[in-house]
């Protein structure tokens, strides 16, 4: 059934990370209503199999579509990598938007740039990232860093604790030994660690993520479909979590300055 303009836009992620994409959408389309679904109970997705993530993603999409939505945003690089094709095949009446690591803007930083991509183990192994590398990064020196265990710090609200700082130092220091132009945050949880990552990498390293680009793509697709609301009073955000006790942290992360 064709969606109507007054319906909300749904976002989902394996947990709280997708809020870093939602906040970009709210920034450019505050008049819209949103439903955010975080699946912290089944997190992390980055160490699961493609089939497991596809099944979870299809279940979340079915649940969100049953509420009546006008677009679906897969606010998770890992779920996009594993499930975007199946989601688009299943839901043909609404725009289904995914997120990709921001490799394209990163490689435009200079000639032969040196770029670190931080992502979940599944995203690092996935076909999608390797296609992106082939398409955009022929002339760049790219180091891929799988970060098992990193999203858990964000899930616990630990954004600059000594433990997360130690994790990030140990992970990044060897890669940062050579001159680095940019770090791509290829998991939607990592923008919440941007300040800590930037302190470790130093002021000359640009830190990029795909949140703003995904929000713009959502806006473009809504416009094409005649589904974008006119600017007006701020809309409503509904939070749903498979671990409901995470909802206060959702609200805290949403309201954090960035
Ligand atoms: N937030 C997710 C992403 O963008 C994944 C984190 C996880 O569940 O491993 O990839």
CSV table of C-alpha atoms and ligand atoms in Angstrom, one decimal:
chain,number,residue,atom,x,y,z
A,1,UNK,CA,0.0,0.0,0.0
A,2,UNK,CA,1.3,3.5,-0.9
A,3,UNK,CA,2.4,5.4,2.2
A,4,UNK,CA,1.0,8.9,3.1
A,5,UNK,CA,2.9,12.0,3.9
A,6,UNK,CA,1.8,12.2,7.6
A,7,UNK,CA,3.3,8.8,8.6
A,8,UNK,CA,6.5,8.6,10.6
A,9,UNK,CA,9.9,7.6,9.3
A,10,UNK,CA,11.4,4.5,10.9
A,11,UNK,CA,15.0,3.9,11.8
A,12,UNK,CA,16.6,0.7,13.2
A,13,UNK,CA,20.0,-0.4,14.4
A,14,UNK,CA,21.5,-3.2,16.4
A,15,UNK,CA,21.3,-0.8,19.4
A,16,UNK,CA,21.9,2.9,20.1
A,17,UNK,CA,24.3,3.6,17.2
A,18,UNK,CA,21.6,4.5,14.7
A,19,UNK,CA,20.8,7.6,16.8
A,20,UNK,CA,23.9,9.2,15.2
A,21,UNK,CA,22.0,9.0,11.9
A,22,UNK,CA,18.6,9.9,13.3
A,23,UNK,CA,20.0,13.1,14.8
A,24,UNK,CA,21.3,14.2,11.4
A,25,UNK,CA,17.8,13.5,9.9
A,26,UNK,CA,16.1,15.5,12.7
A,27,UNK,CA,18.6,18.3,12.1
A,28,UNK,CA,17.5,18.8,8.4
A,29,UNK,CA,13.9,17.6,8.7
A,30,UNK,CA,12.7,18.5,12.2
A,31,UNK,CA,9.1,18.7,11.0
A,32,UNK,CA,9.0,14.9,10.5
A,33,UNK,CA,7.8,12.3,13.0
A,34,UNK,CA,10.3,9.4,13.7
A,35,UNK,CA,10.2,6.0,15.2
A,36,UNK,CA,13.6,4.7,16.4
A,37,UNK,CA,14.0,0.9,17.1
A,38,UNK,CA,17.2,-0.2,18.8
A,39,UNK,CA,17.9,-4.0,19.1
A,40,UNK,CA,20.4,-3.8,22.0
A,41,UNK,CA,19.2,-7.2,23.2
A,42,UNK,CA,20.7,-8.9,20.1
A,43,UNK,CA,23.7,-6.7,19.9
A,44,UNK,CA,26.4,-6.8,18.6
A,45,UNK,CA,25.5,-7.6,15.0
A,46,UNK,CA,29.1,-7.2,13.8
A,47,UNK,CA,30.1,-10.7,15.0
A,48,UNK,CA,27.0,-12.5,13.8
A,49,UNK,CA,26.5,-14.3,10.4
A,50,UNK,CA,25.0,-12.6,7.4
A,51,UNK,CA,21.9,-14.9,7.7
A,52,UNK,CA,21.4,-14.0,11.3
A,53,UNK,CA,21.5,-10.3,10.6
A,54,UNK,CA,19.2,-10.6,7.6
A,55,UNK,CA,16.6,-12.5,9.7
A,56,UNK,CA,16.8,-9.9,12.5
A,57,UNK,CA,16.6,-7.0,10.0
A,58,UNK,CA,13.6,-8.5,8.2
A,59,UNK,CA,11.8,-9.0,11.5
A,60,UNK,CA,12.5,-5.4,12.6
A,61,UNK,CA,11.3,-4.1,9.2
A,62,UNK,CA,8.1,-6.2,9.5
A,63,UNK,CA,7.4,-4.8,13.0
A,64,UNK,CA,8.0,-1.2,11.9
A,65,UNK,CA,6.0,-1.4,8.7
A,66,UNK,CA,3.1,-2.9,10.7
A,67,UNK,CA,2.9,0.4,12.6
A,68,UNK,CA,2.5,2.4,9.3
A,69,UNK,CA,5.6,4.2,8.1
A,70,UNK,CA,6.5,6.2,5.0
A,71,UNK,CA,10.3,5.3,4.8
A,72,UNK,CA,12.7,2.9,6.4
A,73,UNK,CA,16.3,3.8,7.3
A,74,UNK,CA,18.7,1.0,8.1
A,75,UNK,CA,20.8,3.0,10.4
A,76,UNK,CA,23.5,0.3,10.7
A,77,UNK,CA,26.4,-0.3,8.3
A,78,UNK,CA,26.4,-4.0,9.3
A,79,UNK,CA,22.7,-4.6,8.6
A,80,UNK,CA,23.0,-2.6,5.4
A,81,UNK,CA,25.8,-4.8,4.3
A,82,UNK,CA,24.0,-8.0,5.2
A,83,UNK,CA,20.3,-7.2,4.4
A,84,UNK,CA,19.7,-4.1,2.3
A,85,UNK,CA,19.0,-6.2,-0.9
A,86,UNK,CA,16.4,-8.4,0.9
A,87,UNK,CA,14.8,-5.4,2.6
A,88,UNK,CA,14.4,-3.6,-0.8
A,89,UNK,CA,13.0,-6.7,-2.4
A,90,UNK,CA,10.5,-7.2,0.4
A,91,UNK,CA,9.4,-3.5,0.8
A,92,UNK,CA,8.8,-2.0,-2.6
A,93,UNK,CA,6.2,0.6,-1.6
A,94,UNK,CA,8.5,2.7,0.6
A,95,UNK,CA,12.0,4.2,0.3
A,96,UNK,CA,14.5,1.9,2.0
A,97,UNK,CA,17.7,3.8,2.8
A,98,UNK,CA,20.9,2.2,3.9
A,99,UNK,CA,24.2,3.6,5.3
A,100,UNK,CA,27.7,3.1,3.9
A,101,UNK,CA,31.1,4.0,5.3
A,102,UNK,CA,31.9,7.6,4.1
A,103,UNK,CA,34.8,6.5,1.9
A,104,UNK,CA,33.9,8.7,-1.0
A,105,UNK,CA,34.4,12.0,0.9
A,106,UNK,CA,37.5,10.6,2.6
A,107,UNK,CA,39.4,9.8,-0.5
A,108,UNK,CA,38.7,13.3,-1.9
A,109,UNK,CA,40.7,14.9,0.9
A,110,UNK,CA,43.9,15.0,-1.2
A,111,UNK,CA,45.9,13.2,-3.8
A,112,UNK,CA,46.8,9.7,-2.7
A,113,UNK,CA,45.2,10.1,0.8
A,114,UNK,CA,45.9,7.7,3.6
A,115,UNK,CA,42.7,6.6,5.2
A,116,UNK,CA,41.7,4.4,8.1
A,117,UNK,CA,38.3,2.7,8.0
A,118,UNK,CA,37.0,1.6,11.4
A,119,UNK,CA,34.0,-0.8,11.2
A,120,UNK,CA,32.6,-4.0,12.6
A,121,UNK,CA,34.2,-7.3,11.7
A,122,UNK,CA,31.3,-8.2,9.4
A,123,UNK,CA,31.4,-4.8,7.6
A,124,UNK,CA,35.1,-5.2,7.1
A,125,UNK,CA,34.7,-8.7,5.5
A,126,UNK,CA,31.6,-7.7,3.6
A,127,UNK,CA,31.2,-7.5,-0.2
A,128,UNK,CA,29.7,-4.0,0.1
A,129,UNK,CA,32.8,-2.3,1.6
A,130,UNK,CA,35.1,-4.1,-0.9
A,131,UNK,CA,32.9,-2.8,-3.8
A,132,UNK,CA,33.2,0.7,-2.4
A,133,UNK,CA,36.9,0.4,-2.1
A,134,UNK,CA,37.1,-0.7,-5.7
A,135,UNK,CA,34.9,2.1,-6.9
A,136,UNK,CA,36.4,5.1,-4.9
A,137,UNK,CA,39.6,4.2,-3.3
A,138,UNK,CA,41.9,3.0,-6.1
A,139,UNK,CA,44.2,5.9,-5.5
A,140,UNK,CA,44.1,5.9,-1.7
A,141,UNK,CA,46.1,4.0,0.9
A,142,UNK,CA,43.3,2.4,3.0
A,143,UNK,CA,43.8,0.5,6.3
A,144,UNK,CA,40.7,-1.4,7.4
A,145,UNK,CA,40.3,-1.9,11.1
A,146,UNK,CA,37.7,-4.4,12.4
A,147,UNK,CA,36.7,-3.2,15.9
A,148,UNK,CA,35.1,-6.1,17.8
A,149,UNK,CA,34.0,-5.0,21.3
A,150,UNK,CA,34.0,-1.3,20.5
A,151,UNK,CA,30.2,-0.8,20.0
A,152,UNK,CA,29.7,-2.2,23.5
A,153,UNK,CA,31.3,0.9,25.1
A,154,UNK,CA,28.7,3.1,23.5
A,155,UNK,CA,25.9,0.7,24.5
A,156,UNK,CA,27.1,1.1,28.1
A,157,UNK,CA,27.2,4.9,27.7
A,158,UNK,CA,31.1,4.9,28.1
A,159,UNK,CA,32.2,7.5,25.6
A,160,UNK,CA,35.5,8.6,27.1
A,161,UNK,CA,36.2,6.2,30.0
A,162,UNK,CA,39.8,5.0,30.6
A,163,UNK,CA,38.8,1.6,29.2
A,164,UNK,CA,37.5,2.9,25.9
A,165,UNK,CA,40.5,5.2,25.6
A,166,UNK,CA,42.9,2.3,26.1
A,167,UNK,CA,41.0,0.2,23.6
A,168,UNK,CA,41.2,3.0,21.0
A,169,UNK,CA,44.8,3.8,21.6
A,170,UNK,CA,45.8,0.1,21.2
A,171,UNK,CA,43.8,-0.2,18.1
A,172,UNK,CA,44.7,3.0,16.4
A,173,UNK,CA,48.4,3.6,17.4
A,174,UNK,CA,50.0,1.1,15.0
A,175,UNK,CA,47.9,2.5,12.0
A,176,UNK,CA,48.6,6.1,13.1
A,177,UNK,CA,52.4,5.5,12.9
A,178,UNK,CA,52.2,6.5,9.2
A,179,UNK,CA,50.8,9.9,8.2
A,180,UNK,CA,47.0,9.6,8.2
A,181,UNK,CA,44.6,12.1,6.5
A,182,UNK,CA,41.2,10.7,7.6
A,183,UNK,CA,39.5,8.2,9.7
A,184,UNK,CA,36.1,6.9,8.4
A,185,UNK,CA,33.7,5.8,11.2
A,186,UNK,CA,32.1,2.8,9.4
A,187,UNK,CA,29.8,1.9,12.2
A,188,UNK,CA,27.0,4.1,13.4
A,189,UNK,CA,28.0,3.7,17.1
A,190,UNK,CA,31.4,5.2,16.6
A,191,UNK,CA,30.3,8.9,16.0
A,192,UNK,CA,29.5,9.0,19.7
A,193,UNK,CA,33.3,8.3,20.3
A,194,UNK,CA,34.4,11.0,17.8
A,195,UNK,CA,35.8,13.3,20.5
A,196,UNK,CA,37.9,10.6,22.1
A,197,UNK,CA,39.1,9.2,18.7
A,198,UNK,CA,40.0,12.7,17.6
A,199,UNK,CA,42.0,13.3,20.7
A,200,UNK,CA,44.0,10.1,20.0
A,201,UNK,CA,44.4,10.8,16.3
A,202,UNK,CA,45.4,14.5,16.6
A,203,UNK,CA,43.9,17.6,15.2
A,204,UNK,CA,45.2,17.1,11.6
A,205,UNK,CA,43.2,13.9,11.0
A,206,UNK,CA,39.7,14.4,9.6
A,207,UNK,CA,37.0,12.1,11.2
A,208,UNK,CA,34.1,11.3,8.8
A,209,UNK,CA,30.9,9.3,9.1
A,210,UNK,CA,28.0,8.6,6.9
A,211,UNK,CA,25.2,10.0,9.0
A,212,UNK,CA,24.7,13.4,7.3
A,213,UNK,CA,25.0,11.8,3.8
A,214,UNK,CA,22.3,9.2,4.7
A,215,UNK,CA,20.0,11.9,6.1
A,216,UNK,CA,20.4,13.9,2.8
A,217,UNK,CA,19.7,10.7,0.8
A,218,UNK,CA,16.5,10.2,2.9
A,219,UNK,CA,15.4,13.7,2.2
A,220,UNK,CA,16.1,13.4,-1.5
A,221,UNK,CA,14.0,10.1,-1.7
A,222,UNK,CA,11.1,11.6,0.3
A,223,UNK,CA,11.1,14.6,-2.0
A,224,UNK,CA,11.1,12.4,-5.2
A,225,UNK,CA,8.1,10.4,-3.8
A,226,UNK,CA,6.2,13.5,-2.7
A,227,UNK,CA,6.5,12.4,0.9
A,228,UNK,CA,8.5,15.2,2.5
A,229,UNK,CA,6.5,17.4,4.9
A,230,UNK,CA,6.6,21.2,4.5
A,231,UNK,CA,8.7,22.9,7.2
A,232,UNK,CA,6.6,23.3,10.3
A,233,UNK,CA,6.5,22.7,14.0
A,234,UNK,CA,8.9,20.0,15.4
A,235,UNK,CA,7.7,16.4,15.0
A,236,UNK,CA,7.6,13.6,17.6
A,237,UNK,CA,10.3,10.9,18.2
A,238,UNK,CA,9.1,7.6,19.5
A,239,UNK,CA,11.8,5.3,21.0
A,240,UNK,CA,11.5,1.5,21.0
A,241,UNK,CA,14.2,-0.8,22.4
A,242,UNK,CA,14.4,-4.5,22.7
A,243,UNK,CA,16.0,-3.7,26.0
A,244,UNK,CA,13.6,-1.0,27.3
A,245,UNK,CA,15.9,0.0,30.1
A,246,UNK,CA,18.2,1.6,27.4
A,247,UNK,CA,15.6,4.3,26.5
A,248,UNK,CA,16.9,6.9,28.9
A,249,UNK,CA,20.4,6.5,27.4
A,250,UNK,CA,18.8,6.8,23.9
A,251,UNK,CA,17.5,10.2,24.9
A,252,UNK,CA,20.8,11.2,26.5
A,253,UNK,CA,22.7,10.4,23.3
A,254,UNK,CA,20.2,12.1,21.1
A,255,UNK,CA,20.6,15.3,23.1
A,256,UNK,CA,24.4,15.3,23.3
A,257,UNK,CA,26.1,18.2,21.5
A,258,UNK,CA,27.9,17.0,18.3
B,1,LIG,N1,25.8,0.1,14.6
B,1,LIG,C1,26.2,-0.9,13.8
B,1,LIG,C2,26.9,-0.5,12.4
B,1,LIG,O1,26.7,0.6,12.0
B,1,LIG,C3,26.8,-2.2,14.3
B,1,LIG,C4,27.2,-2.5,15.7
B,1,LIG,C5,27.1,-3.9,16.0
B,1,LIG,O2,26.0,-4.3,16.3
B,1,LIG,O3,28.1,-4.7,15.9
B,1,LIG,O4,27.6,-1.3,11.9
